Amino acid sequence: MDDTQKLENEIAAAIGAASDEAALEAVRVDALGKKGRVSLLMRGLGKMSPEERQIAGPALNALKTRLNELIATRKDVLAEAALNARLETERLDMSLPARARTQGRIHPVSQVMDEVAVIFGDMGFAVAEGPDIEDDFHNFTALNFPPGHPARDQHDTFFLNEKEDGEQMVLRTHTSPVQIRTMVAAVERAKKTGGDLEPIRIIAPGRTYRCDSDQTHTPMFHQVEGLVIDKETHMGHLKGCLADFAATFFETEVKTRFRPHHFPFTEPSAEMDIGYERKDGQILIGQGDQWMEILGSGMVHPNVLTSVGIDPDVYQGFAFGMGIDRLAMLKYGIPDLRDFFAADARWLKHYGFSPLLQPNLATGLSS
Ligand code: DAH
């Protein structure tokens, strides 16, 4: 019994001295594991006489129980100490100010481009694009502005270096060159497949450039072009399409009027005006007895069709073009165009739109 007591004291001391859970586990295995010191003693019971066993058996069992209890208690102490040590190193400073959360806003120009794309998308138009740097052919000549044509001078063109073949490059003065690129591509597709020219229905939003700057003009601005080419498209389609657009875009009933005009690339040409009135210094779009011009349009000129290899006796269509920045100013009551491009975050916070609300016709273009 003395030996057993000594053993117990020794193991109890080792348990008390174990400084972490791994060390404690080593002590446990050494005492109570399969080949542990207490387990070996238990194994010795078999060789004892029944009388000896009656005393030694319960004593060893009791020892085992006491050691297990000591180990469990020590284990709790060590686990708590380990947790405290971890918490100590992971301390949070609750007095630190919260990290700023920044959320961007959608610029009114992007918003209006999206709205326009949704409206025309619903009518079956696809979105087309062209380069900002254009050649003279696409920006002017193919659109029926031959070299020397007086309408060229009205465009306040930014001229760039000439191409290798001597062709004049420009910053596109309007999105109309995308009409040319779209028709050329359609003609090439038809040639490749040997089929008919597919009907065209596109809008082309994008940047445009003119050397002009005041409260309502900036050297860079945005337009959206529209083009429809088919065999039986007429002026009635043009008018219906654009009148529908105006009402949907301004989210109210809108009076429209088409006024004869002149563009080199359309014949006949018309500008569309919308009704408005001034009330308490504000512009109310839709009704009223005042007219405001919002877009240019017309039936595509036969010379334009011919310049891209489309037979004007078989195909016809209409085109239109409008200023996106101006649409944004009108719809959202933004007074000065120059602020659009001043990169002022306060302005954008005020006039911008939530990136989480995509314009759509089901739940609303804007909210
Ligand atoms: N390109 C014209 C401009 O910038 C706008 C325009 C007018 C486009 C009539 C068209 C159109 O497609 O048919 O002033």
Short mmCIF file of C-alpha atoms and ligand atoms in Angstrom, two decimals:
data_model
loop_
_atom_site.label_atom_id
_atom_site.label_comp_id
_atom_site.label_asym_id
_atom_site.label_seq_id
_atom_site.Cartn_x
_atom_site.Cartn_y
_atom_site.Cartn_z
CA MET A 1 0.00 0.00 0.00
CA ASP A 2 2.88 2.28 0.71
CA ASP A 3 4.12 1.80 -2.82
CA THR A 4 0.68 2.61 -4.18
CA GLN A 5 0.49 5.75 -2.08
CA LYS A 6 3.94 6.79 -3.31
CA LEU A 7 2.87 6.18 -6.87
CA GLU A 8 -0.30 8.23 -6.34
CA ASN A 9 1.67 11.11 -4.83
CA GLU A 10 4.12 11.04 -7.72
CA ILE A 11 1.42 11.03 -10.38
CA ALA A 12 -0.61 13.70 -8.56
CA ALA A 13 2.49 15.89 -8.48
CA ALA A 14 3.05 15.33 -12.20
CA ILE A 15 -0.56 16.27 -12.92
CA GLY A 16 -0.17 19.46 -10.89
CA ALA A 17 3.05 20.27 -12.71
CA ALA A 18 1.69 19.74 -16.24
CA SER A 19 1.83 23.20 -17.78
CA ASP A 20 -0.39 22.61 -20.80
CA GLU A 21 -2.91 20.12 -22.11
CA ALA A 22 -0.32 18.19 -24.12
CA ALA A 23 1.89 17.68 -21.05
CA LEU A 24 -1.16 16.61 -19.03
CA GLU A 25 -2.08 14.06 -21.70
CA ALA A 26 1.46 12.64 -21.52
CA VAL A 27 1.09 12.21 -17.74
CA ARG A 28 -2.28 10.52 -18.24
CA VAL A 29 -0.89 8.05 -20.77
CA ASP A 30 2.07 7.35 -18.51
CA ALA A 31 -0.29 6.49 -15.60
CA LEU A 32 -3.51 5.20 -17.08
CA GLY A 33 -2.68 4.39 -20.71
CA LYS A 34 -2.55 0.75 -21.89
CA LYS A 35 1.01 0.36 -20.65
CA GLY A 36 0.66 2.99 -17.91
CA ARG A 37 1.98 2.40 -14.44
CA VAL A 38 -1.46 2.02 -12.84
CA SER A 39 -2.63 -0.23 -15.67
CA LEU A 40 0.35 -2.52 -15.10
CA LEU A 41 -0.57 -2.80 -11.43
CA MET A 42 -4.14 -3.69 -12.42
CA ARG A 43 -2.81 -6.40 -14.63
CA GLY A 44 -0.96 -7.84 -11.58
CA LEU A 45 -4.30 -8.52 -9.87
CA GLY A 46 -4.70 -11.74 -11.83
CA LYS A 47 -1.65 -13.27 -10.18
CA MET A 48 -2.83 -12.50 -6.64
CA SER A 49 -4.66 -14.79 -4.27
CA PRO A 50 -8.37 -14.08 -3.94
CA GLU A 51 -7.85 -12.57 -0.49
CA GLU A 52 -5.12 -10.22 -1.68
CA ARG A 53 -7.20 -9.32 -4.72
CA GLN A 54 -10.18 -8.41 -2.56
CA ILE A 55 -8.17 -5.68 -0.95
CA ALA A 56 -5.92 -4.57 -3.83
CA GLY A 57 -8.70 -4.54 -6.46
CA PRO A 58 -10.96 -1.90 -4.92
CA ALA A 59 -7.90 0.09 -3.83
CA LEU A 60 -6.55 0.25 -7.39
CA ASN A 61 -9.96 1.11 -8.78
CA ALA A 62 -10.32 3.91 -6.27
CA LEU A 63 -6.84 5.17 -7.21
CA LYS A 64 -7.81 5.15 -10.87
CA THR A 65 -10.93 7.15 -10.11
CA ARG A 66 -9.02 9.72 -8.04
CA LEU A 67 -6.39 10.16 -10.72
CA ASN A 68 -9.02 10.59 -13.43
CA GLU A 69 -10.71 13.26 -11.32
CA LEU A 70 -7.44 15.06 -10.73
CA ILE A 71 -6.70 14.97 -14.46
CA ALA A 72 -10.15 16.27 -15.38
CA THR A 73 -9.89 19.16 -12.91
CA ARG A 74 -6.41 20.04 -14.10
CA LYS A 75 -7.57 19.84 -17.69
CA ASP A 76 -10.31 22.42 -17.03
CA VAL A 77 -7.83 24.77 -15.38
CA LEU A 78 -5.37 24.46 -18.28
CA ALA A 79 -8.10 24.91 -20.93
CA GLU A 80 -9.33 28.07 -19.27
CA ALA A 81 -5.80 29.42 -18.96
CA ALA A 82 -5.19 28.71 -22.64
CA LEU A 83 -8.42 30.49 -23.59
CA ASN A 84 -7.52 33.49 -21.46
CA ALA A 85 -4.08 33.67 -23.02
CA ARG A 86 -5.67 33.62 -26.48
CA LEU A 87 -8.21 36.27 -25.59
CA GLU A 88 -5.39 38.41 -24.25
CA THR A 89 -3.59 38.39 -27.62
CA GLU A 90 -6.81 38.86 -29.61
CA ARG A 91 -7.99 41.86 -27.65
CA LEU A 92 -10.25 44.26 -29.62
CA ASP A 93 -9.99 47.96 -29.12
CA MET A 94 -13.65 48.90 -28.85
CA SER A 95 -12.79 52.59 -28.82
CA LEU A 96 -11.44 52.51 -32.41
CA PRO A 97 -13.77 54.35 -34.79
CA ALA A 98 -15.58 52.02 -37.23
CA ARG A 99 -14.06 51.66 -40.66
CA ALA A 100 -15.74 54.01 -43.14
CA ARG A 101 -18.06 52.26 -45.58
CA THR A 102 -18.05 53.93 -48.95
CA GLN A 103 -20.71 53.28 -51.52
CA GLY A 104 -20.42 54.57 -55.04
CA ARG A 105 -23.24 56.20 -56.97
CA ILE A 106 -24.24 55.74 -60.58
CA HIS A 107 -23.58 58.92 -62.59
CA PRO A 108 -26.71 60.43 -64.17
CA VAL A 109 -25.17 59.91 -67.62
CA SER A 110 -24.78 56.17 -66.98
CA GLN A 111 -28.25 56.06 -65.47
CA VAL A 112 -29.83 57.69 -68.52
CA MET A 113 -27.85 55.46 -70.90
CA ASP A 114 -29.19 52.44 -69.01
CA GLU A 115 -32.72 53.80 -69.06
CA VAL A 116 -32.54 54.50 -72.80
CA ALA A 117 -31.14 51.01 -73.44
CA VAL A 118 -33.95 49.42 -71.41
CA ILE A 119 -36.66 51.32 -73.29
CA PHE A 120 -35.29 50.61 -76.77
CA GLY A 121 -34.31 47.09 -75.72
CA ASP A 122 -37.98 46.47 -75.00
CA MET A 123 -38.77 47.60 -78.56
CA GLY A 124 -36.25 45.12 -79.96
CA PHE A 125 -33.18 47.32 -80.38
CA ALA A 126 -29.69 45.99 -79.66
CA VAL A 127 -26.84 48.15 -78.35
CA ALA A 128 -23.99 48.82 -80.80
CA GLU A 129 -20.69 50.60 -80.28
CA GLY A 130 -18.03 52.32 -82.32
CA PRO A 131 -14.67 53.97 -81.63
CA ASP A 132 -14.30 57.51 -80.23
CA ILE A 133 -11.49 58.13 -82.70
CA GLU A 134 -13.02 57.97 -86.14
CA ASP A 135 -11.86 58.49 -89.67
CA ASP A 136 -13.29 61.13 -91.94
CA PHE A 137 -15.15 58.52 -93.99
CA HIS A 138 -17.29 57.20 -91.13
CA ASN A 139 -17.78 60.51 -89.36
CA PHE A 140 -18.59 62.55 -92.48
CA THR A 141 -18.26 61.25 -96.03
CA ALA A 142 -20.35 58.09 -95.71
CA LEU A 143 -23.00 60.12 -93.89
CA ASN A 144 -23.41 62.24 -97.01
CA PHE A 145 -21.15 65.09 -95.93
CA PRO A 146 -18.82 65.10 -98.96
CA PRO A 147 -15.46 66.90 -98.57
CA GLY A 148 -16.07 70.64 -98.57
CA HIS A 149 -19.74 70.27 -97.53
CA PRO A 150 -20.75 73.33 -95.45
CA ALA A 151 -22.41 71.20 -92.72
CA ARG A 152 -18.95 69.89 -91.79
CA ASP A 153 -18.01 73.33 -90.47
CA GLN A 154 -20.89 73.30 -87.98
CA HIS A 155 -19.38 70.35 -86.16
CA ASP A 156 -16.47 72.19 -84.43
CA THR A 157 -14.39 69.10 -85.11
CA PHE A 158 -11.27 68.10 -83.16
CA PHE A 159 -8.85 66.96 -85.85
CA LEU A 160 -6.20 64.35 -85.13
CA ASN A 161 -3.21 63.13 -87.13
CA GLU A 162 -3.81 61.54 -90.48
CA LYS A 163 -3.85 57.77 -90.89
CA GLU A 164 -1.00 56.11 -92.81
CA ASP A 165 -3.05 56.20 -96.00
CA GLY A 166 -3.48 59.96 -95.54
CA GLU A 167 -7.07 59.81 -94.27
CA GLN A 168 -7.96 62.50 -91.74
CA MET A 169 -8.71 61.16 -88.24
CA VAL A 170 -11.08 63.02 -85.91
CA LEU A 171 -12.68 62.66 -82.49
CA ARG A 172 -16.17 61.64 -83.54
CA THR A 173 -18.47 64.65 -83.50
CA HIS A 174 -21.61 62.51 -83.18
CA THR A 175 -22.60 58.86 -82.74
CA SER A 176 -23.88 58.70 -86.33
CA PRO A 177 -20.70 56.95 -87.61
CA VAL A 178 -21.88 53.89 -85.66
CA GLN A 179 -24.75 53.74 -88.18
CA ILE A 180 -22.17 53.29 -90.93
CA ARG A 181 -20.17 50.67 -89.03
CA THR A 182 -23.32 48.71 -88.19
CA MET A 183 -24.57 48.72 -91.78
CA VAL A 184 -21.15 47.78 -93.20
CA ALA A 185 -20.96 44.83 -90.78
CA ALA A 186 -24.49 43.71 -91.70
CA VAL A 187 -23.68 43.88 -95.43
CA GLU A 188 -20.53 41.82 -94.87
CA ARG A 189 -22.47 39.24 -92.86
CA ALA A 190 -25.06 38.94 -95.61
CA LYS A 191 -22.30 38.49 -98.23
CA LYS A 192 -20.65 35.78 -96.15
CA THR A 193 -23.83 33.80 -95.60
CA GLY A 194 -25.17 34.49 -99.07
CA GLY A 195 -28.48 35.47 -97.47
CA ASP A 196 -30.58 38.61 -97.36
CA LEU A 197 -29.52 41.59 -95.32
CA GLU A 198 -30.86 41.08 -91.80
CA PRO A 199 -33.07 43.90 -90.56
CA ILE A 200 -31.14 46.34 -88.35
CA ARG A 201 -32.42 47.79 -85.11
CA ILE A 202 -29.71 49.32 -82.95
CA ILE A 203 -29.04 52.14 -80.58
CA ALA A 204 -25.48 53.39 -80.06
CA PRO A 205 -24.82 55.37 -76.90
CA GLY A 206 -21.41 56.89 -76.37
CA ARG A 207 -19.02 59.82 -76.06
CA THR A 208 -18.85 62.54 -78.66
CA TYR A 209 -16.57 65.55 -79.00
CA ARG A 210 -16.83 69.10 -80.26
CA CYS A 211 -14.60 72.09 -79.71
CA ASP A 212 -17.19 74.08 -77.76
CA SER A 213 -17.59 75.05 -74.10
CA ASP A 214 -20.13 77.07 -72.11
CA GLN A 215 -22.95 76.46 -69.62
CA THR A 216 -24.72 74.05 -71.96
CA HIS A 217 -21.74 72.75 -73.99
CA THR A 218 -18.72 70.72 -72.97
CA PRO A 219 -15.98 69.55 -75.35
CA MET A 220 -16.91 65.97 -74.51
CA PHE A 221 -20.58 65.04 -74.24
CA HIS A 222 -22.80 62.01 -74.82
CA GLN A 223 -25.23 61.04 -77.52
CA VAL A 224 -27.33 58.06 -78.35
CA GLU A 225 -27.90 57.14 -81.95
CA GLY A 226 -30.68 54.97 -83.28
CA LEU A 227 -30.94 53.12 -86.57
CA VAL A 228 -33.60 50.92 -88.11
CA ILE A 229 -33.17 49.37 -91.56
CA ASP A 230 -35.73 47.07 -93.10
CA LYS A 231 -37.77 46.72 -96.27
CA GLU A 232 -40.92 48.44 -95.17
CA THR A 233 -39.93 50.94 -92.54
CA HIS A 234 -41.51 54.36 -92.88
CA MET A 235 -41.89 57.73 -91.20
CA GLY A 236 -44.88 56.48 -89.19
CA HIS A 237 -42.62 53.94 -87.45
CA LEU A 238 -40.14 56.70 -86.69
CA LYS A 239 -42.79 58.91 -85.12
CA GLY A 240 -44.45 56.16 -83.11
CA CYS A 241 -41.17 54.82 -81.85
CA LEU A 242 -39.85 58.20 -80.70
CA ALA A 243 -43.13 59.41 -79.20
CA ASP A 244 -43.35 56.18 -77.20
CA PHE A 245 -39.78 56.65 -76.12
CA ALA A 246 -40.45 60.17 -74.82
CA ALA A 247 -43.43 59.09 -72.70
CA THR A 248 -41.64 56.08 -71.26
CA PHE A 249 -38.43 57.97 -70.59
CA PHE A 250 -40.06 60.93 -68.84
CA GLU A 251 -42.43 58.56 -67.04
CA THR A 252 -45.45 60.71 -67.88
CA GLU A 253 -47.64 61.57 -70.84
CA VAL A 254 -45.64 63.69 -73.24
CA LYS A 255 -46.90 65.80 -76.14
CA THR A 256 -44.63 65.52 -79.16
CA ARG A 257 -44.34 67.42 -82.40
CA PHE A 258 -42.18 66.74 -85.45
CA ARG A 259 -40.75 69.79 -87.17
CA PRO A 260 -39.06 69.64 -90.60
CA HIS A 261 -35.31 70.12 -90.41
CA HIS A 262 -32.21 69.30 -92.41
CA PHE A 263 -29.47 66.74 -91.80
CA PRO A 264 -27.23 65.56 -94.62
CA PHE A 265 -27.75 61.89 -93.76
CA THR A 266 -31.56 61.84 -93.63
CA GLU A 267 -34.29 62.81 -96.08
CA PRO A 268 -36.79 63.88 -94.99
CA SER A 269 -35.41 65.06 -91.66
CA ALA A 270 -37.29 66.19 -88.60
CA GLU A 271 -36.59 67.41 -85.13
CA MET A 272 -38.84 66.17 -82.35
CA ASP A 273 -40.07 68.69 -79.80
CA ILE A 274 -41.74 67.84 -76.51
CA GLY A 275 -44.26 69.94 -74.62
CA TYR A 276 -43.33 71.63 -71.38
CA GLU A 277 -44.24 74.48 -69.09
CA ARG A 278 -42.49 76.49 -66.42
CA LYS A 279 -44.01 76.39 -62.95
CA ASP A 280 -42.42 78.05 -59.92
CA GLY A 281 -39.11 78.30 -61.70
CA GLN A 282 -39.18 74.60 -62.58
CA ILE A 283 -39.50 72.96 -65.96
CA LEU A 284 -42.40 70.49 -66.17
CA ILE A 285 -42.00 68.12 -69.09
CA GLY A 286 -44.98 66.65 -70.92
CA GLN A 287 -47.76 69.17 -71.28
CA GLY A 288 -47.89 72.96 -71.36
CA ASP A 289 -47.77 75.22 -74.39
CA GLN A 290 -44.03 75.53 -74.79
CA TRP A 291 -41.96 73.32 -77.12
CA MET A 292 -38.45 72.12 -76.59
CA GLU A 293 -36.34 70.25 -79.13
CA ILE A 294 -34.91 66.96 -77.85
CA LEU A 295 -33.72 65.02 -80.87
CA GLY A 296 -32.93 64.92 -84.56
CA SER A 297 -34.27 62.21 -86.83
CA GLY A 298 -35.21 61.28 -90.34
CA MET A 299 -35.42 58.61 -93.01
CA VAL A 300 -31.93 57.36 -93.89
CA HIS A 301 -30.72 59.18 -97.03
CA PRO A 302 -30.35 56.97 -100.13
CA ASN A 303 -26.78 58.24 -100.52
CA VAL A 304 -25.95 56.85 -97.07
CA LEU A 305 -27.38 53.43 -97.95
CA THR A 306 -25.47 53.45 -101.23
CA SER A 307 -22.21 54.39 -99.50
CA VAL A 308 -22.35 51.15 -97.47
CA GLY A 309 -23.57 48.97 -100.33
CA ILE A 310 -27.26 48.72 -99.42
CA ASP A 311 -29.74 49.08 -102.28
CA PRO A 312 -31.98 52.08 -101.42
CA ASP A 313 -34.66 50.77 -103.79
CA VAL A 314 -35.08 47.68 -101.62
CA TYR A 315 -34.18 48.86 -98.12
CA GLN A 316 -35.03 51.93 -96.17
CA GLY A 317 -35.10 52.97 -92.58
CA PHE A 318 -34.95 55.71 -90.06
CA ALA A 319 -32.34 57.16 -87.76
CA PHE A 320 -32.30 59.45 -84.80
CA GLY A 321 -29.81 61.04 -82.48
CA MET A 322 -30.09 62.81 -79.14
CA GLY A 323 -27.97 64.25 -76.38
CA ILE A 324 -27.87 62.08 -73.28
CA ASP A 325 -26.54 64.78 -70.96
CA ARG A 326 -29.39 67.05 -71.94
CA LEU A 327 -31.95 64.29 -71.33
CA ALA A 328 -30.43 63.81 -67.87
CA MET A 329 -30.57 67.56 -67.11
CA LEU A 330 -34.21 67.72 -68.17
CA LYS A 331 -35.43 64.60 -66.41
CA TYR A 332 -33.52 65.10 -63.18
CA GLY A 333 -33.50 68.90 -62.96
CA ILE A 334 -29.75 69.35 -63.13
CA PRO A 335 -28.99 73.00 -63.95
CA ASP A 336 -25.38 73.10 -65.19
CA LEU A 337 -23.86 70.66 -67.67
CA ARG A 338 -20.28 71.40 -66.59
CA ASP A 339 -20.93 69.84 -63.15
CA PHE A 340 -21.39 66.49 -64.90
CA PHE A 341 -17.67 66.32 -65.52
CA ALA A 342 -16.28 68.11 -62.45
CA ALA A 343 -15.81 64.83 -60.52
CA ASP A 344 -17.27 66.35 -57.35
CA ALA A 345 -18.29 63.52 -54.99
CA ARG A 346 -20.87 65.74 -53.24
CA TRP A 347 -22.58 66.42 -56.55
CA LEU A 348 -22.59 62.72 -57.41
CA LYS A 349 -23.98 61.86 -53.99
CA HIS A 350 -26.84 64.27 -54.60
CA TYR A 351 -27.61 63.55 -58.26
CA GLY A 352 -26.32 59.96 -58.51
CA PHE A 353 -28.31 56.73 -58.38
CA SER A 354 -28.09 53.59 -56.29
CA PRO A 355 -25.95 50.91 -57.95
CA LEU A 356 -28.35 48.33 -56.55
CA LEU A 357 -31.35 49.58 -58.50
CA GLN A 358 -31.14 48.60 -62.16
CA PRO A 359 -33.51 50.60 -64.36
CA ASN A 360 -36.21 48.33 -65.73
CA LEU A 361 -39.72 48.63 -67.11
CA ALA A 362 -41.30 46.31 -64.55
CA THR A 363 -40.45 48.09 -61.31
CA GLY A 364 -39.46 51.49 -62.68
CA LEU A 365 -36.78 53.25 -64.66
CA SER A 366 -35.74 55.45 -61.77
CA SER A 367 -36.55 55.55 -58.10
N1 DAH B 1 -25.87 63.44 -85.65
C1 DAH B 1 -26.76 64.54 -85.36
C2 DAH B 1 -26.06 65.57 -84.50
O1 DAH B 1 -25.11 65.24 -83.84
C3 DAH B 1 -27.98 64.04 -84.63
C4 DAH B 1 -28.85 63.24 -85.53
C5 DAH B 1 -29.85 63.85 -86.26
C6 DAH B 1 -28.67 61.88 -85.64
C7 DAH B 1 -30.65 63.13 -87.09
C8 DAH B 1 -29.48 61.13 -86.49
C9 DAH B 1 -30.48 61.79 -87.23
O2 DAH B 1 -29.33 59.83 -86.64
O3 DAH B 1 -31.27 61.06 -88.05
O4 DAH B 1 -26.46 66.69 -84.48
#
